[in-house]
CSV table of C-alpha atoms in Angstrom, one decimal:
chain,number,residue,atom,x,y,z
I,498,MET,CA,4.7,27.0,21.3
I,499,ARG,CA,4.5,26.1,17.6
I,500,HIS,CA,4.7,22.8,15.8
I,501,LEU,CA,5.4,22.1,12.1
I,502,MET,CA,3.0,19.6,10.5
I,503,SER,CA,2.6,21.1,7.0
I,504,PRO,CA,4.4,23.7,4.9
I,505,LEU,CA,1.2,25.8,5.3
I,506,ASP,CA,1.8,26.2,9.0
I,507,PHE,CA,4.0,29.1,8.0
I,508,SER,CA,2.7,32.1,6.1
I,509,VAL,CA,4.6,33.2,3.0
I,510,GLU,CA,6.2,36.0,5.1
I,511,GLU,CA,7.3,33.6,7.8
I,512,LEU,CA,8.7,31.2,5.2
I,513,ASP,CA,10.7,34.1,3.7
I,514,GLN,CA,12.1,35.0,7.1
I,515,LEU,CA,13.0,31.3,7.7
I,516,LEU,CA,14.8,31.1,4.4
I,517,ASP,CA,16.6,34.4,5.0
I,518,LEU,CA,17.8,32.9,8.3
I,519,ALA,CA,18.9,29.7,6.5
I,520,ALA,CA,20.9,31.8,4.0
I,521,ASP,CA,22.5,33.7,6.9
I,522,ILE,CA,23.4,30.5,8.6
I,523,GLU,CA,25.1,29.3,5.4
I,524,LYS,CA,27.1,32.5,5.2
I,525,HIS,CA,28.0,32.8,8.9
I,526,PRO,CA,28.0,29.3,10.5
I,527,ALA,CA,30.3,30.3,13.3
I,528,LYS,CA,27.7,32.9,14.5
I,529,TYR,CA,25.2,30.1,15.2
I,530,ALA,CA,27.7,27.5,16.6
I,531,HIS,CA,26.5,27.9,20.2
I,532,ALA,CA,22.9,29.0,19.6
I,533,CYS,CA,21.5,25.8,21.1
I,534,ASP,CA,24.0,25.1,23.8
I,535,GLY,CA,22.3,23.0,26.4
I,536,LYS,CA,19.3,22.1,24.1
I,537,LYS,CA,18.4,18.6,23.0
I,538,ILE,CA,16.5,17.3,19.9
I,539,ALA,CA,14.8,13.9,20.0
I,540,THR,CA,14.6,12.2,16.6
I,541,LEU,CA,11.8,9.7,16.7
I,542,PHE,CA,12.0,7.7,13.5
I,543,TYR,CA,9.5,4.9,13.3
I,544,GLU,CA,10.6,4.0,9.7
I,545,PRO,CA,14.0,4.1,8.0
I,546,SER,CA,15.6,7.3,7.0
I,547,THR,CA,19.2,8.4,6.2
I,548,ARG,CA,19.1,12.0,5.0
I,549,THR,CA,16.2,13.4,7.1
I,550,ARG,CA,17.3,11.9,10.4
I,551,LEU,CA,21.0,12.7,10.0
I,552,SER,CA,20.2,16.1,8.6
I,553,PHE,CA,18.2,17.0,11.8
I,554,GLU,CA,20.9,15.6,14.0
I,555,THR,CA,23.6,17.5,12.1
I,556,ALA,CA,21.6,20.6,12.3
I,557,MET,CA,21.3,20.4,16.1
I,558,LEU,CA,24.9,19.5,16.5
I,559,ASN,CA,25.9,22.5,14.3
I,560,LEU,CA,23.9,24.7,16.6
I,561,GLY,CA,25.8,23.4,19.7
I,562,GLY,CA,22.9,21.2,20.9
I,563,SER,CA,22.8,17.4,21.4
I,564,VAL,CA,20.7,14.5,20.1
I,565,ILE,CA,18.7,11.6,21.5
I,566,GLY,CA,16.2,9.3,19.8
I,567,PHE,CA,15.8,6.1,17.9
I,568,ALA,CA,16.1,5.1,14.2
I,569,SER,CA,13.4,2.5,13.9
I,570,ALA,CA,10.1,1.4,15.6
I,571,SER,CA,11.7,-1.9,16.5
I,572,SER,CA,14.4,-0.2,18.6
I,573,SER,CA,11.8,1.7,20.6
I,574,SER,CA,9.0,0.9,23.1
I,575,ALA,CA,6.6,1.0,20.1
I,576,ALA,CA,7.7,-2.6,19.7
I,577,LYS,CA,6.1,-3.3,23.1
I,578,GLY,CA,2.9,-1.5,22.1
I,579,GLU,CA,3.5,2.0,23.5
I,580,SER,CA,1.3,4.6,21.8
I,581,VAL,CA,2.6,7.7,20.1
I,582,SER,CA,0.8,9.8,22.7
I,583,ASP,CA,2.6,8.1,25.6
I,584,THR,CA,6.0,8.2,23.8
I,585,ILE,CA,5.8,12.0,23.2
I,586,ARG,CA,4.7,12.6,26.8
I,587,MET,CA,7.8,10.8,27.9
I,588,ILE,CA,10.1,12.4,25.4
I,589,SER,CA,8.9,15.8,26.4
I,590,CYS,CA,10.6,15.2,29.8
I,591,TYR,CA,13.9,14.6,28.1
I,592,ALA,CA,14.2,16.9,25.1
I,593,ASP,CA,13.4,20.5,24.0
I,594,ILE,CA,12.2,19.8,20.5
I,595,CYS,CA,11.3,16.6,18.6
I,596,ALA,CA,11.4,15.5,14.9
I,597,MET,CA,9.1,12.5,14.2
I,598,ARG,CA,8.9,10.3,11.1
I,599,HIS,CA,6.0,7.8,11.1
I,600,PRO,CA,4.5,5.5,8.5
I,601,LYS,CA,0.9,6.4,9.6
I,602,GLU,CA,-0.5,9.6,8.2
I,603,GLY,CA,-1.4,12.0,11.1
I,604,ALA,CA,0.8,10.4,13.7
I,605,PRO,CA,2.9,13.5,14.2
I,606,MET,CA,-0.3,15.6,14.6
I,607,VAL,CA,-1.4,13.2,17.4
I,608,ALA,CA,2.0,13.7,19.0
I,609,ALA,CA,1.7,17.5,18.8
I,610,MET,CA,-1.6,17.4,20.5
I,611,LYS,CA,-0.1,15.7,23.6
I,612,SER,CA,3.4,17.3,23.5
I,613,SER,CA,4.8,20.0,25.8
I,614,ILE,CA,7.7,20.6,23.3
I,615,PRO,CA,7.6,21.6,19.6
I,616,VAL,CA,7.0,18.7,17.3
I,617,ILE,CA,8.3,18.6,13.7
I,618,ASN,CA,6.7,16.3,11.1
I,619,ALA,CA,9.6,14.6,9.5
I,620,GLY,CA,7.3,12.7,7.1
I,621,ASP,CA,4.1,10.8,7.8
I,622,GLY,CA,3.1,8.1,5.4
I,623,GLY,CA,2.3,9.4,1.9
I,624,HIS,CA,0.9,12.6,3.4
I,625,GLN,CA,3.4,15.4,4.1
I,626,HIS,CA,7.1,16.0,4.4
I,627,PRO,CA,7.4,19.7,5.3
I,628,THR,CA,11.1,19.9,6.1
I,629,GLN,CA,11.9,18.4,2.7
I,630,THR,CA,9.8,21.2,1.3
I,631,LEU,CA,11.8,23.8,3.3
I,632,THR,CA,14.9,22.2,1.9
I,633,ASP,CA,13.5,22.4,-1.6
I,634,LEU,CA,12.4,26.0,-1.3
I,635,HIS,CA,15.8,27.0,0.1
I,636,THR,CA,17.6,25.2,-2.7
I,637,ILE,CA,15.4,26.7,-5.4
I,638,ARG,CA,15.6,30.3,-4.0
I,639,SER,CA,19.4,30.0,-3.5
I,640,LEU,CA,20.1,28.7,-7.0
I,641,LYS,CA,17.4,30.4,-9.0
I,642,GLY,CA,17.1,33.6,-7.0
I,643,ARG,CA,13.3,33.3,-6.8
I,644,LEU,CA,10.3,31.1,-5.9
I,645,GLY,CA,7.8,32.6,-8.4
I,646,ASN,CA,7.7,32.8,-12.2
I,647,LEU,CA,8.8,29.1,-12.6
I,648,THR,CA,7.7,26.2,-14.6
I,649,ILE,CA,8.2,23.1,-12.5
I,650,GLY,CA,8.2,19.5,-13.7
I,651,LEU,CA,7.4,16.8,-11.1
I,652,CYS,CA,8.2,13.3,-12.4
I,653,GLY,CA,7.7,9.8,-11.1
I,654,ASP,CA,5.5,8.8,-8.2
I,655,LEU,CA,3.1,11.7,-7.9
I,656,LYS,CA,0.4,9.6,-6.2
I,657,PHE,CA,2.3,8.5,-3.0
I,658,GLY,CA,5.2,11.0,-3.0
I,659,ARG,CA,4.7,13.1,0.1
I,660,THR,CA,7.6,15.4,-1.0
I,661,VAL,CA,5.7,16.2,-4.1
I,662,HIS,CA,2.4,16.9,-2.3
I,663,SER,CA,4.1,19.2,0.3
I,664,LEU,CA,6.0,21.1,-2.4
I,665,ILE,CA,2.9,21.7,-4.5
I,666,ASN,CA,1.1,23.0,-1.4
I,667,ALA,CA,4.0,25.4,-0.7
I,668,LEU,CA,4.6,26.7,-4.3
I,669,VAL,CA,1.0,27.5,-5.2
I,670,ARG,CA,1.3,30.5,-2.9
I,671,TYR,CA,3.9,32.2,-5.1
I,672,GLU,CA,3.2,34.1,-8.3
I,673,ASN,CA,3.1,32.6,-11.8
I,674,VAL,CA,4.1,29.1,-10.8
I,675,LYS,CA,3.1,26.5,-13.4
I,676,PHE,CA,3.4,22.7,-13.0
I,677,VAL,CA,4.0,19.9,-15.5
I,678,PHE,CA,3.1,16.5,-13.9
I,679,ILE,CA,5.0,13.6,-15.5
I,680,SER,CA,3.8,10.2,-14.5
I,681,PRO,CA,2.2,6.9,-15.7
I,682,ASP,CA,-1.5,6.8,-15.3
I,683,GLU,CA,-1.3,4.6,-12.2
I,684,LEU,CA,0.8,7.2,-10.3
I,685,ARG,CA,-1.0,10.4,-11.3
I,686,ILE,CA,-1.3,13.3,-8.8
I,687,PRO,CA,-4.2,12.5,-6.3
I,688,SER,CA,-7.6,14.0,-7.2
I,689,TYR,CA,-7.7,16.0,-3.9
I,690,ILE,CA,-4.5,17.9,-4.8
I,691,ARG,CA,-5.9,18.5,-8.3
I,692,GLU,CA,-9.2,19.9,-7.1
I,693,ASP,CA,-8.5,21.4,-3.6
I,694,VAL,CA,-5.0,22.8,-4.3
I,695,LEU,CA,-4.5,23.4,-8.0
I,696,ASN,CA,-8.0,24.1,-9.4
I,697,ASN,CA,-9.2,26.1,-6.3
I,698,ASN,CA,-6.1,28.3,-6.6
I,699,HIS,CA,-6.4,28.6,-10.4
I,700,ILE,CA,-2.9,27.2,-10.9
I,701,GLU,CA,-1.9,26.4,-14.5
I,702,TYR,CA,-0.8,22.7,-14.9
I,703,LYS,CA,-0.8,19.9,-17.4
I,704,GLU,CA,-0.2,16.1,-17.1
I,705,VAL,CA,2.0,14.2,-19.6
I,706,GLU,CA,3.4,10.7,-19.6
I,707,ARG,CA,6.6,11.2,-21.6
I,708,LEU,CA,9.4,13.0,-19.8
I,709,GLU,CA,10.9,14.0,-23.2
I,710,ASP,CA,7.8,16.0,-24.0
I,711,ALA,CA,8.2,18.1,-20.9
I,712,MET,CA,11.9,18.8,-20.8
I,713,PRO,CA,12.3,21.8,-23.1
I,714,GLU,CA,9.9,24.1,-21.2
I,715,LEU,CA,11.0,23.4,-17.6
I,716,ASP,CA,12.9,25.7,-15.2
I,717,LEU,CA,13.1,22.9,-12.7
I,718,LEU,CA,12.7,19.2,-12.8
I,719,TYR,CA,11.9,17.4,-9.6
I,720,MET,CA,12.5,13.7,-9.9
I,721,THR,CA,11.2,11.1,-7.5
I,722,ARG,CA,11.6,7.4,-7.0
I,723,VAL,CA,8.8,4.9,-7.2
I,724,GLN,CA,8.6,3.8,-3.5
I,725,LYS,CA,8.3,0.1,-3.0
I,726,GLU,CA,7.1,0.6,0.6
I,727,ARG,CA,3.9,2.4,-0.6
I,728,PHE,CA,2.8,-0.4,-2.9
I,729,PHE,CA,0.4,-3.2,-1.8
I,730,ASN,CA,1.2,-5.3,-4.9
I,731,GLU,CA,4.8,-6.3,-5.8
I,732,GLU,CA,3.9,-6.8,-9.5
I,733,ASP,CA,2.7,-3.2,-9.8
I,734,TYR,CA,6.0,-1.9,-8.2
I,735,VAL,CA,8.2,-4.0,-10.5
I,736,ARG,CA,6.2,-2.8,-13.6
I,737,LEU,CA,6.5,0.9,-12.7
I,738,LYS,CA,9.8,1.2,-10.8
I,739,ASP,CA,11.9,2.0,-13.9
I,740,PHE,CA,9.3,3.9,-15.9
I,741,TYR,CA,11.4,7.0,-15.9
I,742,ILE,CA,15.2,7.2,-16.1
I,743,LEU,CA,16.8,10.6,-16.5
I,744,ASP,CA,20.0,10.3,-18.6
I,745,LYS,CA,22.3,12.5,-20.7
I,746,ALA,CA,20.1,12.2,-23.8
I,747,LYS,CA,17.0,13.6,-22.0
I,748,MET,CA,19.1,16.3,-20.3
I,749,ALA,CA,20.2,17.4,-23.8
I,750,LEU,CA,16.6,18.4,-24.4
I,751,ALA,CA,16.5,20.8,-21.4
I,752,ARG,CA,17.4,24.4,-21.0
I,753,GLU,CA,21.0,25.3,-20.0
I,754,ASP,CA,19.8,26.8,-16.7
I,755,MET,CA,17.3,24.1,-15.7
I,756,LEU,CA,17.9,22.5,-12.3
I,757,VAL,CA,17.4,18.9,-11.4
I,758,LEU,CA,16.3,18.2,-7.8
I,759,HIS,CA,15.5,14.9,-6.1
I,760,PRO,CA,14.6,14.3,-2.4
I,761,LEU,CA,16.8,11.1,-2.5
I,762,PRO,CA,17.4,8.3,-2.1
I,763,ARG,CA,17.5,7.6,-5.8
I,764,VAL,CA,17.4,4.1,-7.2
I,765,ASN,CA,17.5,4.0,-11.1
I,766,GLU,CA,15.5,7.1,-11.9
I,767,ILE,CA,18.6,9.4,-12.4
I,768,SER,CA,21.5,7.8,-14.2
I,769,VAL,CA,24.8,8.4,-12.5
I,770,GLU,CA,26.0,10.0,-15.8
I,771,VAL,CA,23.9,13.0,-14.9
I,772,ASP,CA,25.7,13.6,-11.7
I,773,ASP,CA,28.5,15.6,-13.4
I,774,ASP,CA,26.0,17.9,-15.2
I,775,PRO,CA,26.2,21.4,-13.6
I,776,ARG,CA,22.4,21.4,-13.6
I,777,ALA,CA,22.3,18.4,-11.2
I,778,ALA,CA,21.5,20.0,-7.8
I,779,TYR,CA,20.4,17.0,-5.8
I,780,PHE,CA,23.5,16.7,-3.7
I,781,LYS,CA,23.7,20.5,-3.1
I,782,GLN,CA,20.1,20.1,-2.0
I,783,VAL,CA,21.2,17.8,0.9
I,784,GLN,CA,23.5,20.5,2.2
I,785,TYR,CA,20.8,23.1,1.9
I,786,GLY,CA,18.6,20.8,4.0
I,787,VAL,CA,20.9,21.2,7.0
I,788,TYR,CA,20.7,25.0,6.8
I,789,ALA,CA,16.9,24.9,6.5
I,790,ARG,CA,16.5,22.6,9.5
I,791,MET,CA,18.9,24.7,11.6
I,792,ALA,CA,16.7,27.7,10.8
I,793,LEU,CA,13.6,25.7,11.6
I,794,ILE,CA,15.0,24.6,15.0
I,795,LEU,CA,15.9,28.1,16.0
I,796,THR,CA,12.5,29.4,14.8
I,797,LEU,CA,10.5,26.8,16.8
I,798,LEU,CA,12.6,27.2,19.9
I,799,ASP,CA,12.3,31.0,19.5
I,800,ILE,CA,16.1,31.5,19.7
I,801,HIS,CA,17.4,34.7,18.2
I,802,VAL,CA,21.1,35.2,17.5
I,803,GLU,CA,22.2,38.8,17.4
I,804,GLU,CA,24.9,40.3,15.3
I,805,GLY,CA,28.3,39.8,16.9
I,806,GLU,CA,27.2,36.8,19.0
C-alpha cells in the first residue's frame, strides 16, 4: 500500500507513467468510467478548499466511485477534539482511499502512519501540495510537450506557498530547468529550499523583485496569491497583497509561447483582462487537475484498465 505525501514519493519514471495515464484518461474517458465501481474516496478537509476537494470528488465520480467526507474541521469530530490518528482509523473502515487537507504541516503523514487505506496529502499548511504539483506537471507537459529545458518564473508568495515548494521539488529532477524567483524581500523562497533543493542539485536560479524584469526570458510564469491565512500580522498582509498584478502591459513583454499558470484561487494578482490571452492556461489547469487525480487514484488503488474495457 502506498501513500502520497510529497511529489518525491514517485520516481521520475513513475511520474511519467502517471502522467501518461492522465493523458490516456483525457483521450479516452469512457474507458475509465467504471474503473472504480464500488470504491469510495473520503475527502477529509480541515480547512477550506474549492478546487482541490471538488477535483478529487469529480475524479472519483468520473471513475465510477463514490464520495464521503467533510469540508471543514468544524463539521467533523475534530471540533469535539478527535485526533487525526483516530479519525483516519475510523475512516479506514468506511472508505478505500482518503485525501486529507490540513492546516498543520505533517498531519497527513501522521494519518498515513495509522491508516489501513492509501492517504493522499491534499495540502498541509505551508509545506507541500503534491496533487497540485501533479496537476502542474500534467499541464506543462500537455501544453509544452516537455518538463525539461524550461525557464520558469515563480511569482508572489514564495515563502508560504506550498504549491511553489512542491513544484520546485518536482522540477529539479528534470534536465536544464532554470528558475526565476519574483517576490518582495519578505516573501522570498525559504532558505531550506535554496540550500537543500536548489544549491545541492546545482540548479540555476536568480531572485528579482520586479516582474517586468523577468518576463522576456520565461517559458512559463507561475503566479501565486499572497495568502492571508498564512500571515500573523494583518498589516503585513495588506502591504504585500497587491505587490504583483499581471496585466496586459506586462504580458506584452513576454514571449508569444509563454504559459501563465496559477493554482487558484486568484484575488487581484492576475487581472481579468489577461483571461482572454491564449497564453493564460490557469483554467485549463483546473481540468488537467481532474485527469491527474483520476490517474493518482487508480495508481494508489493499483487498478489497471486494459484496452477494450
